[in-house]
Tab-separated table of C-alpha atoms and ligand atoms in Angstrom:
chain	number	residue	atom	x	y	z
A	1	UNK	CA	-14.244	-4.693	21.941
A	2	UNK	CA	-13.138	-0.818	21.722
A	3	UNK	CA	-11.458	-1.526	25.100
A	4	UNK	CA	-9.756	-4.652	23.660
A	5	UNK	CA	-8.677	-3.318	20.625
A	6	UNK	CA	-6.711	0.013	21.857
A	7	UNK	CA	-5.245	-2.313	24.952
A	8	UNK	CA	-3.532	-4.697	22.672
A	9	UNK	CA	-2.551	-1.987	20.492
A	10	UNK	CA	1.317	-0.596	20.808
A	11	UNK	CA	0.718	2.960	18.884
A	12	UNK	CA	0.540	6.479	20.091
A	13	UNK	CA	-3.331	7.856	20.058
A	14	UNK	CA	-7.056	7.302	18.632
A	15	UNK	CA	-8.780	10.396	17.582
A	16	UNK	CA	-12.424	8.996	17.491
A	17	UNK	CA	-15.678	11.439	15.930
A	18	UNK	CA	-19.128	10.432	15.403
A	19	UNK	CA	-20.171	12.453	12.837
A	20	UNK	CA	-24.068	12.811	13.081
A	21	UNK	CA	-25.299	14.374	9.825
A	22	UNK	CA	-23.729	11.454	8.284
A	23	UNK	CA	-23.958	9.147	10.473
A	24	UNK	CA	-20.492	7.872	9.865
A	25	UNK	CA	-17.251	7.606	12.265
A	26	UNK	CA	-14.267	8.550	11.833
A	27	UNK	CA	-10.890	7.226	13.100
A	28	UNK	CA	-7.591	8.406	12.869
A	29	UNK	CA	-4.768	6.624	14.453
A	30	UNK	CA	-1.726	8.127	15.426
A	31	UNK	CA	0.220	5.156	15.578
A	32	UNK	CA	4.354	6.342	15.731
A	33	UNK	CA	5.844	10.239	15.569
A	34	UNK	CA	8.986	8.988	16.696
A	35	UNK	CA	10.410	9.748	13.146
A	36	UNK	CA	8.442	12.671	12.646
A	37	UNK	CA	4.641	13.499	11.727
A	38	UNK	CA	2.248	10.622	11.717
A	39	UNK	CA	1.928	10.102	7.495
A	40	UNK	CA	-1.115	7.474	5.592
A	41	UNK	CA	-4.225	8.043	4.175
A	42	UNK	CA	-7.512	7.887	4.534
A	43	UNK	CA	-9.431	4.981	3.699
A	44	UNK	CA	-13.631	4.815	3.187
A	45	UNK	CA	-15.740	2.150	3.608
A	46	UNK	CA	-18.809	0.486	4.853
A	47	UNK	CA	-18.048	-1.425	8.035
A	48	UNK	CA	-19.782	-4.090	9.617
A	49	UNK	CA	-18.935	-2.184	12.976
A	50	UNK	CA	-17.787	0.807	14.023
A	51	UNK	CA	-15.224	-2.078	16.126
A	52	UNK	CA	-14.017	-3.462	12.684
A	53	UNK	CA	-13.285	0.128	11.157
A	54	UNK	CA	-11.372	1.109	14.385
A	55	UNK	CA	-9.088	-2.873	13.846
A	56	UNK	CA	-8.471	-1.067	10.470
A	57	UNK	CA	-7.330	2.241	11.728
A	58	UNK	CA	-5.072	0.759	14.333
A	59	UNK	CA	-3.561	-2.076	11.737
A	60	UNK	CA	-3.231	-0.021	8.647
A	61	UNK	CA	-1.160	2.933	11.366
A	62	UNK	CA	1.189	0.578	12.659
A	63	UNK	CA	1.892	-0.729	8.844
A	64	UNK	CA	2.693	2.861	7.805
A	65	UNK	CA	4.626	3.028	10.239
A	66	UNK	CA	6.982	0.394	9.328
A	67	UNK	CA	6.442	1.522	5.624
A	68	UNK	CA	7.703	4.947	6.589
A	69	UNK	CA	11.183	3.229	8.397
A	70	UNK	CA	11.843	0.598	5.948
A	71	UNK	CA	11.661	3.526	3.610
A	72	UNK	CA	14.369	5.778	5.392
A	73	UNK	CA	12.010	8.322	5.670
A	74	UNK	CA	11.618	10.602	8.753
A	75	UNK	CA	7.583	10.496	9.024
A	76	UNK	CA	5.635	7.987	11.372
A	77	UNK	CA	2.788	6.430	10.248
A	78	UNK	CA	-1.095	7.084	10.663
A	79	UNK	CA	-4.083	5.979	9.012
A	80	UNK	CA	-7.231	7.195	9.309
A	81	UNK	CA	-11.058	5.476	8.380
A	82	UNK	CA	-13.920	7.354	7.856
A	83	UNK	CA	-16.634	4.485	8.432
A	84	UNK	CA	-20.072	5.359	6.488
A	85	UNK	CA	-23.333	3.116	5.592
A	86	UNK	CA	-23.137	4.172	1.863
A	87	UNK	CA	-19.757	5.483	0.153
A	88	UNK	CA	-21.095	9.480	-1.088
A	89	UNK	CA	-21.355	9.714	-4.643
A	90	UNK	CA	-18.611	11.690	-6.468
A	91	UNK	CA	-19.639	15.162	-6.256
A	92	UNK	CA	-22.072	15.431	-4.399
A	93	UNK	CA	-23.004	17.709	-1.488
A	94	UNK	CA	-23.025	14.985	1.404
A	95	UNK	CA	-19.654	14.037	0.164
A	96	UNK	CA	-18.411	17.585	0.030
A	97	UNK	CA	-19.689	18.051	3.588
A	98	UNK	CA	-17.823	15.120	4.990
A	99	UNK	CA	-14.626	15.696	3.683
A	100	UNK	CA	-15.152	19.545	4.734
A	101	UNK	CA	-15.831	17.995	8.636
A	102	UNK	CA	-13.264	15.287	8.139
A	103	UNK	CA	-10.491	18.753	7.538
A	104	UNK	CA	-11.462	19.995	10.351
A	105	UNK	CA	-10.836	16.749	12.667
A	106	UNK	CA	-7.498	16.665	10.944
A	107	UNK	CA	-6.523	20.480	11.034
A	108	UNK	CA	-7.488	20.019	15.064
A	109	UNK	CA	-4.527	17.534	15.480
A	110	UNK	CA	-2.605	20.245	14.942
A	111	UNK	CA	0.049	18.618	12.202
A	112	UNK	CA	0.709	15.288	14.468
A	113	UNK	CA	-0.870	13.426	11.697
A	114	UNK	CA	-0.248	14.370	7.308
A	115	UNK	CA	-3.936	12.872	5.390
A	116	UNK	CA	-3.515	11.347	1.979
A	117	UNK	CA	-5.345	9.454	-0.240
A	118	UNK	CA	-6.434	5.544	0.316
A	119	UNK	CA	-8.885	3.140	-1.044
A	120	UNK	CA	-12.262	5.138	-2.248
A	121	UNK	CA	-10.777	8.134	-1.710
A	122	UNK	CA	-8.688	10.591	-4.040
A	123	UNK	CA	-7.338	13.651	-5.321
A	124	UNK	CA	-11.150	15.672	-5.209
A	125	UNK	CA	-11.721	14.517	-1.730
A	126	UNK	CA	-8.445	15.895	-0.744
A	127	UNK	CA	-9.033	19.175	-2.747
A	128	UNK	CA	-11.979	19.782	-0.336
A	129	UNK	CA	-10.032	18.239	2.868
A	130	UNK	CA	-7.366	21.216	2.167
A	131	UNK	CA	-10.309	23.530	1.961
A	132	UNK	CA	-9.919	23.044	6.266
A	133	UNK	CA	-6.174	22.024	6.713
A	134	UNK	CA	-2.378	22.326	5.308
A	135	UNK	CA	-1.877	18.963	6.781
A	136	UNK	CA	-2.903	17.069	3.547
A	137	UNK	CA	-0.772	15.017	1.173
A	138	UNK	CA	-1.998	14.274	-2.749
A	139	UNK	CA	-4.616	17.373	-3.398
A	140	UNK	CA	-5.148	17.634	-7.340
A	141	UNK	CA	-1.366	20.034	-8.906
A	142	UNK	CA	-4.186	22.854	-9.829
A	143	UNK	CA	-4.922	23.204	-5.835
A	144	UNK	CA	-0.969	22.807	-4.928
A	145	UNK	CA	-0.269	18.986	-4.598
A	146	UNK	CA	1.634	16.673	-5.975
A	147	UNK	CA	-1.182	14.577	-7.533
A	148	UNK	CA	-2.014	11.048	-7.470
A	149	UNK	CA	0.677	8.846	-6.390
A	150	UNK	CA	-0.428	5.704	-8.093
A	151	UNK	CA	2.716	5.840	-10.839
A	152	UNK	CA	5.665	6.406	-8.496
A	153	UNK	CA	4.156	3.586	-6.644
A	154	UNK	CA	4.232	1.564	-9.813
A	155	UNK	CA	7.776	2.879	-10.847
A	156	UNK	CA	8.994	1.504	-7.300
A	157	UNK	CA	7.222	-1.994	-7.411
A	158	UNK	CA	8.921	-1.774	-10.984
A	159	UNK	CA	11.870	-2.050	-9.306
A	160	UNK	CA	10.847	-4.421	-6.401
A	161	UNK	CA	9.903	-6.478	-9.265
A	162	UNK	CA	13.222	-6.490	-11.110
A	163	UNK	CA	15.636	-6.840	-7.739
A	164	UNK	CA	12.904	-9.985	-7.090
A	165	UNK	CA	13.474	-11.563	-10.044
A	166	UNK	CA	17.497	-10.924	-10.059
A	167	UNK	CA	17.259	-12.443	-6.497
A	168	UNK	CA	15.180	-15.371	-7.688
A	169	UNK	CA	16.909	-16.473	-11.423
A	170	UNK	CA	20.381	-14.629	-11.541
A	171	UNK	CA	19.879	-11.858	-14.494
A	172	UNK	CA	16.991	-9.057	-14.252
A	173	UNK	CA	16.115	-9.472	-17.722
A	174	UNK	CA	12.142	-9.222	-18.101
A	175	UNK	CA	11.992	-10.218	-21.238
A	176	UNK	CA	12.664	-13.603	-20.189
A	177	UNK	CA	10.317	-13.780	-17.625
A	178	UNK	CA	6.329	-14.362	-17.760
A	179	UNK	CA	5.206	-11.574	-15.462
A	180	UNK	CA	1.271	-11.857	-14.040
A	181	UNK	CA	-0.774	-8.638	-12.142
A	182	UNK	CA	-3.617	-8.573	-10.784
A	183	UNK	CA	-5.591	-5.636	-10.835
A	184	UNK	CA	-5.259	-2.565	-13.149
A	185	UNK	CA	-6.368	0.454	-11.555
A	186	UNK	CA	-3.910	3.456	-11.257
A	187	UNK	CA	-1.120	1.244	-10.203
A	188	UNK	CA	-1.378	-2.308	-12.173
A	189	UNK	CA	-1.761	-0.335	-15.357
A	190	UNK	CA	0.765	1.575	-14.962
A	191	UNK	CA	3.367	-1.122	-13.652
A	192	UNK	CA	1.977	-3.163	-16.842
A	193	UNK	CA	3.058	-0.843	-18.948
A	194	UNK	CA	6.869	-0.598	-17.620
A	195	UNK	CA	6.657	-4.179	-17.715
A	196	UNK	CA	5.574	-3.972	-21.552
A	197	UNK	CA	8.319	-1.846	-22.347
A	198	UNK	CA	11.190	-3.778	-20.259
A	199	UNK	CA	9.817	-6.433	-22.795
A	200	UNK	CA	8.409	-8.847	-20.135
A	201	UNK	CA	5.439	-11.742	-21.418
A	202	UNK	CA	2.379	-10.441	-19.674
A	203	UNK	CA	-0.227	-11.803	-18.322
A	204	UNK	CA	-3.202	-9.534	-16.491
A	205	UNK	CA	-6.340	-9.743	-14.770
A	206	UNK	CA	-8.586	-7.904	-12.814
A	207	UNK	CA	-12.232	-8.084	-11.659
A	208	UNK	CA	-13.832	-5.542	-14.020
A	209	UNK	CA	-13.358	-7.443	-16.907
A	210	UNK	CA	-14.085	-4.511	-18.966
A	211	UNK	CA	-10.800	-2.615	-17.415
A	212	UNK	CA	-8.833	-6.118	-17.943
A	213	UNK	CA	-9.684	-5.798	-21.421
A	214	UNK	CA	-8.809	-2.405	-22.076
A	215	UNK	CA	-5.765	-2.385	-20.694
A	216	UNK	CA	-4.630	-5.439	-22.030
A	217	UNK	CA	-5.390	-4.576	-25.854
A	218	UNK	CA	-3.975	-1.219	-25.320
A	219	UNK	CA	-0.512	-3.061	-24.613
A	220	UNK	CA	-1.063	-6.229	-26.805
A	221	UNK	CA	-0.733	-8.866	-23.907
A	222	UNK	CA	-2.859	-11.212	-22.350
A	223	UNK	CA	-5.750	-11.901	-19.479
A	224	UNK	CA	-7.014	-14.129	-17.176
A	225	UNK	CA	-9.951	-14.551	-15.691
A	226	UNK	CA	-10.017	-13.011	-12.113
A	227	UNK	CA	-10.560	-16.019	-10.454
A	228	UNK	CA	-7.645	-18.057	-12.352
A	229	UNK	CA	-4.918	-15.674	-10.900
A	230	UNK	CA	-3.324	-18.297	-8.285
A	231	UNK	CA	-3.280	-21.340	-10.724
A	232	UNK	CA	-1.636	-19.669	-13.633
A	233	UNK	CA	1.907	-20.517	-14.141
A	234	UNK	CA	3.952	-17.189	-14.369
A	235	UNK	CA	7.551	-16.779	-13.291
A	236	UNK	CA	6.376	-13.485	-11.206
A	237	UNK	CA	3.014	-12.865	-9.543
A	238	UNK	CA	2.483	-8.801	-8.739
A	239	UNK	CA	-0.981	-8.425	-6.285
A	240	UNK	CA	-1.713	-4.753	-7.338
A	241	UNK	CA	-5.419	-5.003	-6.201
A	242	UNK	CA	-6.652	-6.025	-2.556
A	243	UNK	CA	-4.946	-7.368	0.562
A	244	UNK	CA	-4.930	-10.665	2.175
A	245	UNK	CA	-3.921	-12.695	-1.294
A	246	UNK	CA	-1.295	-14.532	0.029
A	247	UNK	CA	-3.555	-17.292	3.150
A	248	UNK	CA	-2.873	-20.002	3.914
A	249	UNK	CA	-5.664	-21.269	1.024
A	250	UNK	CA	-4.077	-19.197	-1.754
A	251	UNK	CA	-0.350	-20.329	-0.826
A	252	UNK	CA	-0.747	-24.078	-2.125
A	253	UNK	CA	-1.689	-23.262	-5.343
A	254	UNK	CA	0.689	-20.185	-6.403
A	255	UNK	CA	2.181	-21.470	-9.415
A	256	UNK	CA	5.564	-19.015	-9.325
A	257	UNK	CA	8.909	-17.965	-7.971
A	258	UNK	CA	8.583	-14.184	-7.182
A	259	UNK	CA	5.716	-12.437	-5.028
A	260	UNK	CA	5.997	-8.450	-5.509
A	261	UNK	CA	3.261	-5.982	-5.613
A	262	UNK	CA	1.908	-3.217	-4.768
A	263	UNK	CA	-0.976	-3.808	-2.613
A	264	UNK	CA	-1.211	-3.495	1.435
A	265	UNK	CA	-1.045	-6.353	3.296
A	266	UNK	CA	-0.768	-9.001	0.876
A	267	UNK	CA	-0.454	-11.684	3.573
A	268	UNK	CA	-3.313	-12.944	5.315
A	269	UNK	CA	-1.533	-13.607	8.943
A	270	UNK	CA	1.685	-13.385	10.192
A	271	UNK	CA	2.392	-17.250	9.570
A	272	UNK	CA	1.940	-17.002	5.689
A	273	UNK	CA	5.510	-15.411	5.403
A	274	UNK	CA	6.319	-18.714	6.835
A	275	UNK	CA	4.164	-20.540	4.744
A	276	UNK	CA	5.451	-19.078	1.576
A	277	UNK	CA	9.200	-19.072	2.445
A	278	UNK	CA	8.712	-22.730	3.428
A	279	UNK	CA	6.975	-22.906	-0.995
A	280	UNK	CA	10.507	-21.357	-1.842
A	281	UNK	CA	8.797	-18.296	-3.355
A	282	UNK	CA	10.517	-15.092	-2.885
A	283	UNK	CA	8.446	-12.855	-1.429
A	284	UNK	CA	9.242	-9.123	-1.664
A	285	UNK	CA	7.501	-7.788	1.636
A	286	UNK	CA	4.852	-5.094	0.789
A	287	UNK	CA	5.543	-1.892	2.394
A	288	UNK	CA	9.137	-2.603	1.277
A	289	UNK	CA	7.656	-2.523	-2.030
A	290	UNK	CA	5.075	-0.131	-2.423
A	291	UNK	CA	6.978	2.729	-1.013
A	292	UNK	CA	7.223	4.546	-4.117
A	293	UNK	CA	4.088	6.074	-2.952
A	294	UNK	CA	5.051	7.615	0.645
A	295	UNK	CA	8.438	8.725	-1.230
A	296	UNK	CA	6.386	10.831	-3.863
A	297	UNK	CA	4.114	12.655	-1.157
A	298	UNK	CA	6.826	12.888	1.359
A	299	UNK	CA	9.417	13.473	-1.508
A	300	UNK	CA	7.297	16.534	-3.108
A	301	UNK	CA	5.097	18.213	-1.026
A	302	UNK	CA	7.677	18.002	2.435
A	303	UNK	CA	10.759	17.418	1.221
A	304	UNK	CA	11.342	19.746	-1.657
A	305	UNK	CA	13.024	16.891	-3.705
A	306	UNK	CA	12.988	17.610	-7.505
A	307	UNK	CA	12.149	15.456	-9.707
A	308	UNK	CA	15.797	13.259	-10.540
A	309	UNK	CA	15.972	13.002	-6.303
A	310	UNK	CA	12.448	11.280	-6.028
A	311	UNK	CA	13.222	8.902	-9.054
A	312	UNK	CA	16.367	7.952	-7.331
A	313	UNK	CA	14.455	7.016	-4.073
A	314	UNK	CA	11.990	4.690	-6.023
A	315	UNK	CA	15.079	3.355	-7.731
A	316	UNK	CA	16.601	2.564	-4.181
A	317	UNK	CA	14.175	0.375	-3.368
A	318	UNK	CA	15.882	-2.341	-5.850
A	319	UNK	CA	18.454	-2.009	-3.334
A	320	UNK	CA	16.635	-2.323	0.159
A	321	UNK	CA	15.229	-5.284	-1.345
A	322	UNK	CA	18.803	-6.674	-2.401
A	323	UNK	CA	19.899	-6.169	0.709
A	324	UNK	CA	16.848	-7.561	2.491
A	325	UNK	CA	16.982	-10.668	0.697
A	326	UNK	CA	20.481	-11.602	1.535
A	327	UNK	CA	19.809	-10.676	5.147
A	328	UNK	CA	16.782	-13.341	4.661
A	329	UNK	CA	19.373	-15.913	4.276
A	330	UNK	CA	22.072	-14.780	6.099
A	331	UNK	CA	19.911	-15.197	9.468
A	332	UNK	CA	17.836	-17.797	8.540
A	333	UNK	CA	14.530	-15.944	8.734
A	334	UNK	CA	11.573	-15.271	5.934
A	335	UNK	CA	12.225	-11.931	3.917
A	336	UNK	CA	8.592	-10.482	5.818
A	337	UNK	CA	10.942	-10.858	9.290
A	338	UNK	CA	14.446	-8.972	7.822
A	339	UNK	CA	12.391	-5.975	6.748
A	340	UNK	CA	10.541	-5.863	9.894
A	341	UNK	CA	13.676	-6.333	11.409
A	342	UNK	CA	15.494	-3.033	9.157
A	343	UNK	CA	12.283	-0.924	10.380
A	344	UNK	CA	12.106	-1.966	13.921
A	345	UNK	CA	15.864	-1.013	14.300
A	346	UNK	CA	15.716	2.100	12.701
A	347	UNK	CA	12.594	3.197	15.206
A	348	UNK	CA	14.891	2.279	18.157
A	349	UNK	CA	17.741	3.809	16.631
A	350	UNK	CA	15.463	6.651	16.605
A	351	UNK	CA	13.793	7.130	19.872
B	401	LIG	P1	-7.264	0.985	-7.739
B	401	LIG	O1	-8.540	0.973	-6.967
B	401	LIG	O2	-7.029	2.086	-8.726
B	401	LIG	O3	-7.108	-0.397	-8.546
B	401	LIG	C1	-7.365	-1.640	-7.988
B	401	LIG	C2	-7.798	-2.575	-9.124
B	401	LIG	O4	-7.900	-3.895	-8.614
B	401	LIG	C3	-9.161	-2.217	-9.722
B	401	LIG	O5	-9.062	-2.207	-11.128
B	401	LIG	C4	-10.071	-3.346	-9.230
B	401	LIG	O6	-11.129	-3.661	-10.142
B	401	LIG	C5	-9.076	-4.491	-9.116
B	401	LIG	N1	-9.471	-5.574	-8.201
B	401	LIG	C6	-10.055	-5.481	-6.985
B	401	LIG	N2	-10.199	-6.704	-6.449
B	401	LIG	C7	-9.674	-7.590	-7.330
B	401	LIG	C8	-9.503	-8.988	-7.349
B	401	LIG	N3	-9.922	-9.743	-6.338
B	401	LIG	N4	-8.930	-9.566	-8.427
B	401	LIG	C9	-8.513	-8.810	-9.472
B	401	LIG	N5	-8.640	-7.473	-9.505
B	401	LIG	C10	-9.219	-6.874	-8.461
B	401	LIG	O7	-6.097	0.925	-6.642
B	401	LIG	P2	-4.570	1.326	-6.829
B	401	LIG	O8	-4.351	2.740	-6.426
B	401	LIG	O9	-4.117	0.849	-8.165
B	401	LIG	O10	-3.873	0.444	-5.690
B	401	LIG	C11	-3.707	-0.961	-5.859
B	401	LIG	C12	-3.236	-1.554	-4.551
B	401	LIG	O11	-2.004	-0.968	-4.162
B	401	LIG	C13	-4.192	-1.320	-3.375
B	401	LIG	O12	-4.171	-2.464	-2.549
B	401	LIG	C14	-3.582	-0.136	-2.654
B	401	LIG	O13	-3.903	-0.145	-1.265
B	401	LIG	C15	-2.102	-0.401	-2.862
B	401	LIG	N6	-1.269	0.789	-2.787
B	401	LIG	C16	-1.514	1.849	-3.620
B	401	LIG	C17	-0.733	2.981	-3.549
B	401	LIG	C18	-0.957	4.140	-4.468
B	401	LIG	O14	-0.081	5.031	-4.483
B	401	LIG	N7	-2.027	4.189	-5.225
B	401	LIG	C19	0.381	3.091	-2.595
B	401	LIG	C20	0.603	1.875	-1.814
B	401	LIG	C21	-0.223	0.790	-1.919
């Protein structure tokens, strides 16, 4: 299956470890440098197989990749997986001593590839991760980063949101639309709260019902159940939890005319851009979207943007997507295909 895998894959290199006191591997793929250093973060997780952690790895590098281009900025894209049989509690030595080793794998490819933070990872972990290497994105602003980078992630699928929903009705006025998210962790709250204040009807949900709750009585809006997130009527749906949402199951019942959010691979296959074009739902593709969180690490901590240049960049992505869109119809093809399209022809402007 390794052999499989990294045959029918189109990126640069695999940097594989076993790492024996934990018993965990670790993958980092090195998918495109052809706009500069390799850029994603680092997801954790319990695998079935050290097989399905490396199909992660090799997917989630060539999406930041495209992420990167779409986003006009000069990184590549690389992911990397650190594959354990129990996630390490917060704070505690064995954690410590795997982000400590997992620094050192990074420091020893030399700068081709900037860590970051990704699902069950964070800011501490990449505290320690610096402890071994420079070549770290989103360490805590008391160890010299630029902190999380869930709210300029929210700020940009903000504005996703709003060029969606221009696209879609003719006038970005929220407060005419009925606006649904799904999940509120460090994005979806955030983005709910923008939403609240551009006066849109909201409508949230997320699988901790406790965190639904919270969140929605701190902004005086509304829930859902979890499960009732495709069958409720909403003018805009915004997946700001997990990936695969959008299958060919979940496409029939979608009850709205926008799709932006800010979570990674919202569709399930290739063919569900198809399938939801063909529903006449506007789909805003994801790493179009979600930039806002490559443009804060890139923006801050490489870049030496200030503040007013980095909120400009998140604000551009109304625009991409404007532009995206009418490309859509212009060439006939589903808004997923013009924004490959944009990144694949930047690359071979490129190289
Ligand atoms: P998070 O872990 O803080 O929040 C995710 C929330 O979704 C949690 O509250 C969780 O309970 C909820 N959830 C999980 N499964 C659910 C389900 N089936 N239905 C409803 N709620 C569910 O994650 P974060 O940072 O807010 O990211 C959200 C998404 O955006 C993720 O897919 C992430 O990969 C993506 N993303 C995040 C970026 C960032 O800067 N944080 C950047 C780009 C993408």
């Amino acid at each position: 299956m390794f052999e499989e895998l990294l045959r029918n894959w189109d990126g640069e290199h695999v940097v594989a470890r076993f790492d024996e006191p934990s018993n965990a591997w670790m993958f980092v793929g090195v998918h495109s440098t052809v706009l500069g250093p390799a850029m994603g973060g680092t997801r954790m997780k319990v695998y079935r197989s050290a097989d399905e952690a490396l199909h992660d790895a090799l997917r989630l590098s060539q999406a930041m990749t495209m992420k990167q281009a779409a986003a006009g900025l000069d990184f590549g894209g690389g992911k990397a997986v650190l594959a354990v049989s129990d996630i390490p509690a917060h704070g505690s030595a064995a954690r410590r001593e795997l982000m400590l080793r997992y620094g050192g794998l990074v420091e020893s490819l030399g700068g081709s590839y900037l860590t970051a933070a990704d699902m069950n990872t964070g800011e501490a972990d990449l505290d320690i991760v610096g402890e071994r290497t420079t070549h770290v994105l989103g360490r805590s602003l008391a160890c010299g980063g630029s902190g999380s980078s869930g709210g300029a992630t929210a700020v940009g699928v903000f504005h996703a949101l709003r060029a969606s929903v221009r696209h879609a009705f003719g006038s970005d006025d929220l407060s005419q639309r009925r606006v649904l998210v799904q999940g509120v962790g460090a994005v979806g709250s955030h983005l709910a709260t923008l939403l609240r204040d551009a006066g849109a009807r909201l409508v949230l949900a997320d699988i901790d019902d406790v965190r639904a709750t919270r969140v929605a009585e701190e902004l005086g809006v509304e829930t859902v159940p979890a499960i009732h997130v495709l069958d409720t009527e909403c003018d805009a749906f915004s997946p700001c939890a997990t990936g695969g949402v959008l299958s060919a199951e979940a496409i029939p019942l979608l009850r709205c005319r926008v799709v932006a959010g800010a979570a990674n691979n919202q569709l399930a296959t290739p063919w569900d851009a198809d399938r939801i074009h063909d529903r006449g739902i506007l789909y805003a593709p994801d790493y179009v979207a979600n930039a806002g969180g490559v443009i804060h690490l890139a923006g801050y901590e490489r870049l030496g943007w200030d503040e007013a240049r980095v909120r400009a960049r998140l604000a551009g992505i109304d625009q991409t997507l404007t532009d995206l869109f009418a490309r859509s119809e212009r060439e006939g093809i589903t808004t997923a295909a013009a924004a490959d399209r944009l990144a694949l022809e930047r690359l071979a402007r490129a190289s």
